[in-house]
Amino acid sequence: MKKTGSQILLECLRLEGVETVFGYPGGTVINIYDDLMDSPINHILNRHEQAAVHAADAYARVTGEVGVAIATSGPGATNTVTGIATAYMDSIPMVIISGQVPTPLIGNDAFQEADMVGITRPVTKHNYLVRDVKDLARIIKQAFYIARTGRPGPVLVDLPKDVQMDSAIFEYPETVELRGYKPTVSANPRQLKKAVQMILAARKPVIYVGGGATLSDMSDDLLEFAELIQAPVTTTLMGMSSFPQTHPLSVGMLGMHGTFYANMAVTESDLLIALGARFDDRVTGKIATFAPHAKIIHVDIDPTSIKKNVRVDLPLVGMLQDVLFVIEKLRELTDDDAIVTTEVGQHQMWTAQFFDFIQPRTFVTSGGLGTMGFGLPAALGAQAAFPERQVIDISGDGSFQMNSQELATLVQYRLPVKIVILNNNFLGMVRQWQQLFFDKRYSQTCMELPIDFVKLAEAYGATGFSVSKPEEVEEMIRKGLETPGPVIMEFKVAREENVLPMVPAGAGLNEMVLV
Amino acid sequence: MKHTISVLVENEFGVLPRVSGLFSGRGFNIDSLSVAPTLDPTISRMTIVTSGDDRILEQVSKQLNKLIDVIKVIDFTEQDYVEREMVMVKVAAEAESRAEVLRIVDIFRAKVVDVTPRSYTVEATGTPEKLNALVELLRPLGLKELVRSGPIVLGRGAKAWKSAE
Ligand SMILES: Cc1ncc(C[n+]2csc(CCOP(=O)(O)OP(=O)(O)O)c2C)c(N)n1
């Protein structure tokens, strides 16, 4: 039997096992939205296309499935770009469906036309413009296959309105034929043997774990490996939840805002075993002094990551009293499997430093692109995937306001996300740089206008609490976590707190600023 | 350092910008590029000449391999290969210089493919170095317009790349 393009699309999604999609309607996807009413697939209407993509991204991060988002052509589609780039930098499997003007109008500067294949080329793993409904099923099959295999990543399918309306006989291909794409690689046995010898010979090995460890679900193997060779484990922001941060071998995060002991362990080690990590400049600091005594074993699924960029306990308390307290209390009062998302800024680094993640896929943050406005829609996506688990967005007052419209989505779908705002009334992370490196010239980082976040929550039909005294923190966290539905918990924290220790940009890991 | 790379790609729309985007995204210039279908018409072969830091070029070539539409990348930097390029050049040729043009054409085993009372259009093939030499000899006579195809290359020997590989 013949089906229309939009029916074929939804049927393909169903066959791929997609249960929930995120999106926002418009003229060139109206056929898809019409057919959605007859499809078993759930749709969540976000309040901004960027948020829809972040939500689908986090849905993928917490479930390991491919996240799906839909947007209309033109402004809807261009609104997705930050979301796509965020997912691309963190290698998240996603399929984004963008509407497009009808094929005869493409290239004519038609109403709401944007060249999405051109715009997203550098931030997608692959993308497609579908020009014939007969190709649609094959393309969707390929899109999912490409998104989830090898080094995962987002794939965009640009779908013109006339292709959605045209009909074809529907047949979902069973296999994918892509002669230019060979995603599975297994290690060369000779190299493996060499690696084993290097590990046996090493006296001070350190394991350095990136986001690839989370993506490949290898946390159990990692634990076994670390215990076997008794090596300290340091993680990047992206790798954090793949090794229990409470384990005696864990030395925490490395890099610019890493722990003193992680950075020293790396600096002193004679063998660095990098697993699914890419030696980002925020991790290595100055390359010349990064792990200067160490041989490096680099395990990564993506050959382009390799050779791209490289060749005790010091107590951190004392500063940061109040934020430390809030985050420690949160850890204490939340479940082990609670999912925590963050925005970008000081609160993100504090979360990484002080919240001990125990289970894999419980820490969702924009590591590669550093996208403010990610955390709230990400929490939404995670909660949609796991309605029964605690989901918490730890946010700053600046980032929160970049996608605060998603409060409406949370309330509408009864997604009980708890939002923690560490309110310093500053774009804190930038202010910190200005304080340390620009002579305290606070140019445009003070949020002059204090926002009443309690009233804001109430305006959307959510609940809001606010405290400014440390002794009230614990009680408010309890109350906030117990309150049904979405809740904002605002903590007014010291305004000029810094994330320390820190390695100044461009310096070596052995040159940390401690106080 | 100069690098010559052959890239075998799906013969489809949209592939060229993916390939060229990898170069431009890193601030690399493509010195020349030629593309046409291969024995298998569903595959096109690009010959790209570029120059730059070896480490970055190794990255570019790995990235090329990663593109879904790229079937094979052959880097000729460490291989023996034959290389040919074509040039067409319009030279001013009036009175006394007409004979000089023809003499140069003869020496380079080039051809005159279009004639007017005031100009010759000369066609030649050879290595890029040979074509440079030809152009330099013609230059003093007055070059009006010039077009080069960019080199194409094949590995030496009986071994060949086949799409079924
Ligand atoms: C979309 C976007 N714009 C700008 C930045 C640059 N930036 C990084 S951190 C930061 C400040 C964040 O402030 P806030 O959310 O209040 O968090 P805090 O650092 O105060 O905890 C800014 C502006 C960014 N990462 N993302």
GROMACS .gro file of N, CA, C and O in nm, chain A residues 88 117 121 124-131 138 146 151 178-182 302-310, chain B residues 9-14 17-19 21 40 42-43 55 58-59 62-63 65-72 163 165:
model
  224
   88TYR      N    1   2.688   1.750   1.856
   88TYR     CA    2   2.800   1.707   1.771
   88TYR      C    3   2.931   1.707   1.851
   88TYR      O    4   3.009   1.612   1.846
  117VAL      N    5   2.111   2.200   0.489
  117VAL     CA    6   2.219   2.105   0.463
  117VAL      C    7   2.352   2.180   0.462
  117VAL      O    8   2.452   2.135   0.518
  121ARG      N    9   2.632   2.144   0.781
  121ARG     CA   10   2.735   2.050   0.734
  121ARG      C   11   2.851   2.035   0.833
  121ARG      O   12   2.889   1.922   0.866
  124THR      N   13   2.726   1.835   1.181
  124THR     CA   14   2.655   1.707   1.181
  124THR      C   15   2.753   1.599   1.141
  124THR      O   16   2.852   1.625   1.073
  125LYS      N   17   2.721   1.476   1.181
  125LYS     CA   18   2.802   1.364   1.135
  125LYS      C   19   2.773   1.341   0.986
  125LYS      O   20   2.862   1.307   0.909
  126HIS      N   21   2.649   1.361   0.948
  126HIS     CA   22   2.609   1.353   0.808
  126HIS      C   23   2.476   1.424   0.797
  126HIS      O   24   2.405   1.441   0.896
  127ASN      N   25   2.441   1.469   0.676
  127ASN     CA   26   2.306   1.523   0.659
  127ASN      C   27   2.253   1.492   0.520
  127ASN      O   28   2.328   1.455   0.431
  128TYR      N   29   2.120   1.503   0.507
  128TYR     CA   30   2.054   1.466   0.382
  128TYR      C   31   1.951   1.572   0.346
  128TYR      O   32   1.883   1.626   0.433
  129LEU      N   33   1.937   1.595   0.215
  129LEU     CA   34   1.820   1.663   0.163
  129LEU      C   35   1.743   1.556   0.085
  129LEU      O   36   1.799   1.497  -0.009
  130VAL      N   37   1.620   1.530   0.124
  130VAL     CA   38   1.544   1.425   0.055
  130VAL      C   39   1.473   1.489  -0.064
  130VAL      O   40   1.396   1.583  -0.047
  131ARG      N   41   1.500   1.440  -0.185
  131ARG     CA   42   1.437   1.503  -0.300
  131ARG      C   43   1.328   1.417  -0.363
  131ARG      O   44   1.255   1.463  -0.449
  138ARG      N   45   1.488   0.468   0.291
  138ARG     CA   46   1.629   0.432   0.292
  138ARG      C   47   1.711   0.537   0.368
  138ARG      O   48   1.798   0.505   0.450
  146ILE      N   49   2.381   0.571   1.095
  146ILE     CA   50   2.500   0.656   1.106
  146ILE      C   51   2.505   0.723   1.243
  146ILE      O   52   2.610   0.732   1.306
  151ARG      N   53   3.170   0.647   1.604
  151ARG     CA   54   3.160   0.760   1.696
  151ARG      C   55   3.025   0.824   1.673
  151ARG      O   56   3.001   0.879   1.565
  178LEU      N   57   2.629   0.129   0.278
  178LEU     CA   58   2.703   0.255   0.266
  178LEU      C   59   2.849   0.216   0.245
  178LEU      O   60   2.920   0.187   0.341
  179ARG      N   61   2.893   0.217   0.122
  179ARG     CA   62   3.026   0.161   0.097
  179ARG      C   63   3.138   0.250   0.151
  179ARG      O   64   3.250   0.205   0.169
  180GLY      N   65   3.105   0.380   0.175
  180GLY     CA   66   3.210   0.469   0.225
  180GLY      C   67   3.217   0.472   0.378
  180GLY      O   68   3.294   0.549   0.434
  181TYR      N   69   3.134   0.392   0.445
  181TYR     CA   70   3.123   0.406   0.591
  181TYR      C   71   3.147   0.272   0.657
  181TYR      O   72   3.069   0.179   0.641
  182LYS      N   73   3.257   0.264   0.730
  182LYS     CA   74   3.288   0.138   0.799
  182LYS      C   75   3.311   0.167   0.947
  182LYS      O   76   3.422   0.194   0.989
  302ASP      N   77   3.752   0.690   1.723
  302ASP     CA   78   3.764   0.780   1.609
  302ASP      C   79   3.912   0.806   1.578
  302ASP      O   80   3.981   0.871   1.657
  303PRO      N   81   3.960   0.756   1.464
  303PRO     CA   82   4.102   0.774   1.434
  303PRO      C   83   4.142   0.921   1.426
  303PRO      O   84   4.258   0.955   1.450
  304THR      N   85   4.046   1.010   1.398
  304THR     CA   86   4.085   1.151   1.388
  304THR      C   87   4.112   1.212   1.525
  304THR      O   88   4.168   1.320   1.535
  305SER      N   89   4.071   1.144   1.633
  305SER     CA   90   4.100   1.198   1.766
  305SER      C   91   4.245   1.174   1.805
  305SER      O   92   4.299   1.240   1.893
  306ILE      N   93   4.301   1.070   1.744
  306ILE     CA   94   4.433   1.027   1.789
  306ILE      C   95   4.541   1.115   1.730
  306ILE      O   96   4.538   1.148   1.613
  307LYS      N   97   4.635   1.156   1.813
  307LYS     CA   98   4.744   1.244   1.772
  307LYS      C   99   4.696   1.383   1.728
  307LYS      O  100   4.768   1.454   1.663
  308LYS      N  101   4.571   1.419   1.764
  308LYS     CA  102   4.522   1.550   1.720
  308LYS      C  103   4.583   1.660   1.806
  308LYS      O  104   4.627   1.761   1.754
  309ASN      N  105   4.592   1.641   1.936
  309ASN     CA  106   4.633   1.749   2.024
  309ASN      C  107   4.759   1.724   2.106
  309ASN      O  108   4.826   1.819   2.144
  310VAL      N  109   4.805   1.599   2.117
  310VAL     CA  110   4.921   1.579   2.203
  310VAL      C  111   5.032   1.490   2.148
  310VAL      O  112   5.006   1.394   2.079
  524VAL      N  113   3.470   0.930  -0.440
  524VAL     CA  114   3.348   0.969  -0.367
  524VAL      C  115   3.224   0.921  -0.441
  524VAL      O  116   3.229   0.891  -0.561
  525GLU      N  117   3.113   0.917  -0.368
  525GLU     CA  118   2.985   0.889  -0.432
  525GLU      C  119   2.957   1.002  -0.532
  525GLU      O  120   2.975   1.120  -0.501
  526ASN      N  121   2.914   0.965  -0.652
  526ASN     CA  122   2.884   1.065  -0.754
  526ASN      C  123   2.744   1.121  -0.729
  526ASN      O  124   2.648   1.084  -0.795
  527GLU      N  125   2.735   1.212  -0.629
  527GLU     CA  126   2.604   1.264  -0.589
  527GLU      C  127   2.612   1.412  -0.559
  527GLU      O  128   2.720   1.463  -0.532
  528PHE      N  129   2.497   1.479  -0.556
  528PHE     CA  130   2.499   1.621  -0.524
  528PHE      C  131   2.541   1.641  -0.378
  528PHE      O  132   2.518   1.556  -0.294
  529GLY      N  133   2.605   1.753  -0.356
  529GLY     CA  134   2.638   1.786  -0.218
  529GLY      C  135   2.767   1.728  -0.166
  529GLY      O  136   2.805   1.756  -0.053
  532PRO      N  137   3.101   2.011  -0.159
  532PRO     CA  138   3.119   2.102  -0.045
  532PRO      C  139   3.160   2.031   0.084
  532PRO      O  140   3.228   2.090   0.169
  533ARG      N  141   3.120   1.906   0.102
  533ARG     CA  142   3.166   1.834   0.221
  533ARG      C  143   3.317   1.819   0.219
  533ARG      O  144   3.386   1.837   0.320
  534VAL      N  145   3.368   1.784   0.101
  534VAL     CA  146   3.512   1.763   0.090
  534VAL      C  147   3.585   1.896   0.103
  534VAL      O  148   3.677   1.911   0.183
  536GLY      N  149   3.485   2.164   0.234
  536GLY     CA  150   3.463   2.222   0.367
  536GLY      C  151   3.567   2.177   0.469
  536GLY      O  152   3.604   2.253   0.559
  555ASP      N  153   3.346   0.321  -1.287
  555ASP     CA  154   3.214   0.299  -1.228
  555ASP      C  155   3.146   0.436  -1.218
  555ASP      O  156   3.188   0.521  -1.140
  557THR      N  157   2.899   0.551  -1.080
  557THR     CA  158   2.842   0.597  -0.953
  557THR      C  159   2.950   0.655  -0.861
  557THR      O  160   2.921   0.704  -0.753
  558ILE      N  161   3.074   0.645  -0.904
  558ILE     CA  162   3.185   0.696  -0.823
  558ILE      C  163   3.259   0.805  -0.902
  558ILE      O  164   3.286   0.789  -1.020
  570ARG      N  165   5.126   1.735   0.970
  570ARG     CA  166   5.041   1.682   1.075
  570ARG      C  167   4.895   1.719   1.050
  570ARG      O  168   4.804   1.639   1.067
  573GLU      N  169   4.758   1.515   0.769
  573GLU     CA  170   4.723   1.380   0.811
  573GLU      C  171   4.583   1.381   0.872
  573GLU      O  172   4.500   1.294   0.845
  574GLN      N  173   4.555   1.487   0.950
  574GLN     CA  174   4.422   1.506   1.007
  574GLN      C  175   4.318   1.516   0.896
  574GLN      O  176   4.214   1.451   0.899
  577LYS      N  177   4.249   1.187   0.741
  577LYS     CA  178   4.165   1.103   0.828
  577LYS      C  179   4.020   1.152   0.828
  577LYS      O  180   3.926   1.074   0.827
  578GLN      N  181   4.004   1.284   0.832
  578GLN     CA  182   3.869   1.341   0.832
  578GLN      C  183   3.798   1.308   0.701
  578GLN      O  184   3.678   1.283   0.699
  580ASN      N  185   3.841   1.046   0.521
  580ASN     CA  186   3.801   0.906   0.533
  580ASN      C  187   3.674   0.889   0.614
  580ASN      O  188   3.601   0.794   0.597
  581LYS      N  189   3.652   0.983   0.704
  581LYS     CA  190   3.537   0.973   0.793
  581LYS      C  191   3.407   1.016   0.725
  581LYS      O  192   3.299   0.980   0.770
  582LEU      N  193   3.417   1.094   0.617
  582LEU     CA  194   3.295   1.139   0.550
  582LEU      C  195   3.222   1.017   0.493
  582LEU      O  196   3.285   0.929   0.434
  583ILE      N  197   3.091   1.017   0.511
  583ILE     CA  198   3.012   0.902   0.468
  583ILE      C  199   3.023   0.883   0.316
  583ILE      O  200   3.023   0.770   0.267
  584ASP      N  201   3.032   0.992   0.241
  584ASP     CA  202   3.033   0.982   0.095
  584ASP      C  203   3.170   0.951   0.037
  584ASP      O  204   3.183   0.937  -0.084
  585VAL      N  205   3.270   0.946   0.121
  585VAL     CA  206   3.404   0.919   0.070
  585VAL      C  207   3.431   0.770   0.078
  585VAL      O  208   3.420   0.708   0.184
  586ILE      N  209   3.469   0.713  -0.036
  586ILE     CA  210   3.490   0.568  -0.041
  586ILE      C  211   3.635   0.533  -0.016
  586ILE      O  212   3.668   0.434   0.047
  587LYS      N  213   3.724   0.618  -0.066
  587LYS     CA  214   3.866   0.586  -0.052
  587LYS      C  215   3.948   0.715  -0.064
  587LYS      O  216   3.916   0.801  -0.145
  678SER      N  217   3.657  -0.048  -0.741
  678SER     CA  218   3.550  -0.009  -0.647
  678SER      C  219   3.505  -0.127  -0.561
  678SER      O  220   3.450  -0.108  -0.455
  680GLU      N  221   3.678  -0.327  -0.402
  680GLU     CA  222   3.775  -0.355  -0.296
  680GLU      C  223   3.714  -0.354  -0.158
  680GLU      O  224   3.637  -0.265  -0.125
   0.00000   0.00000   0.00000
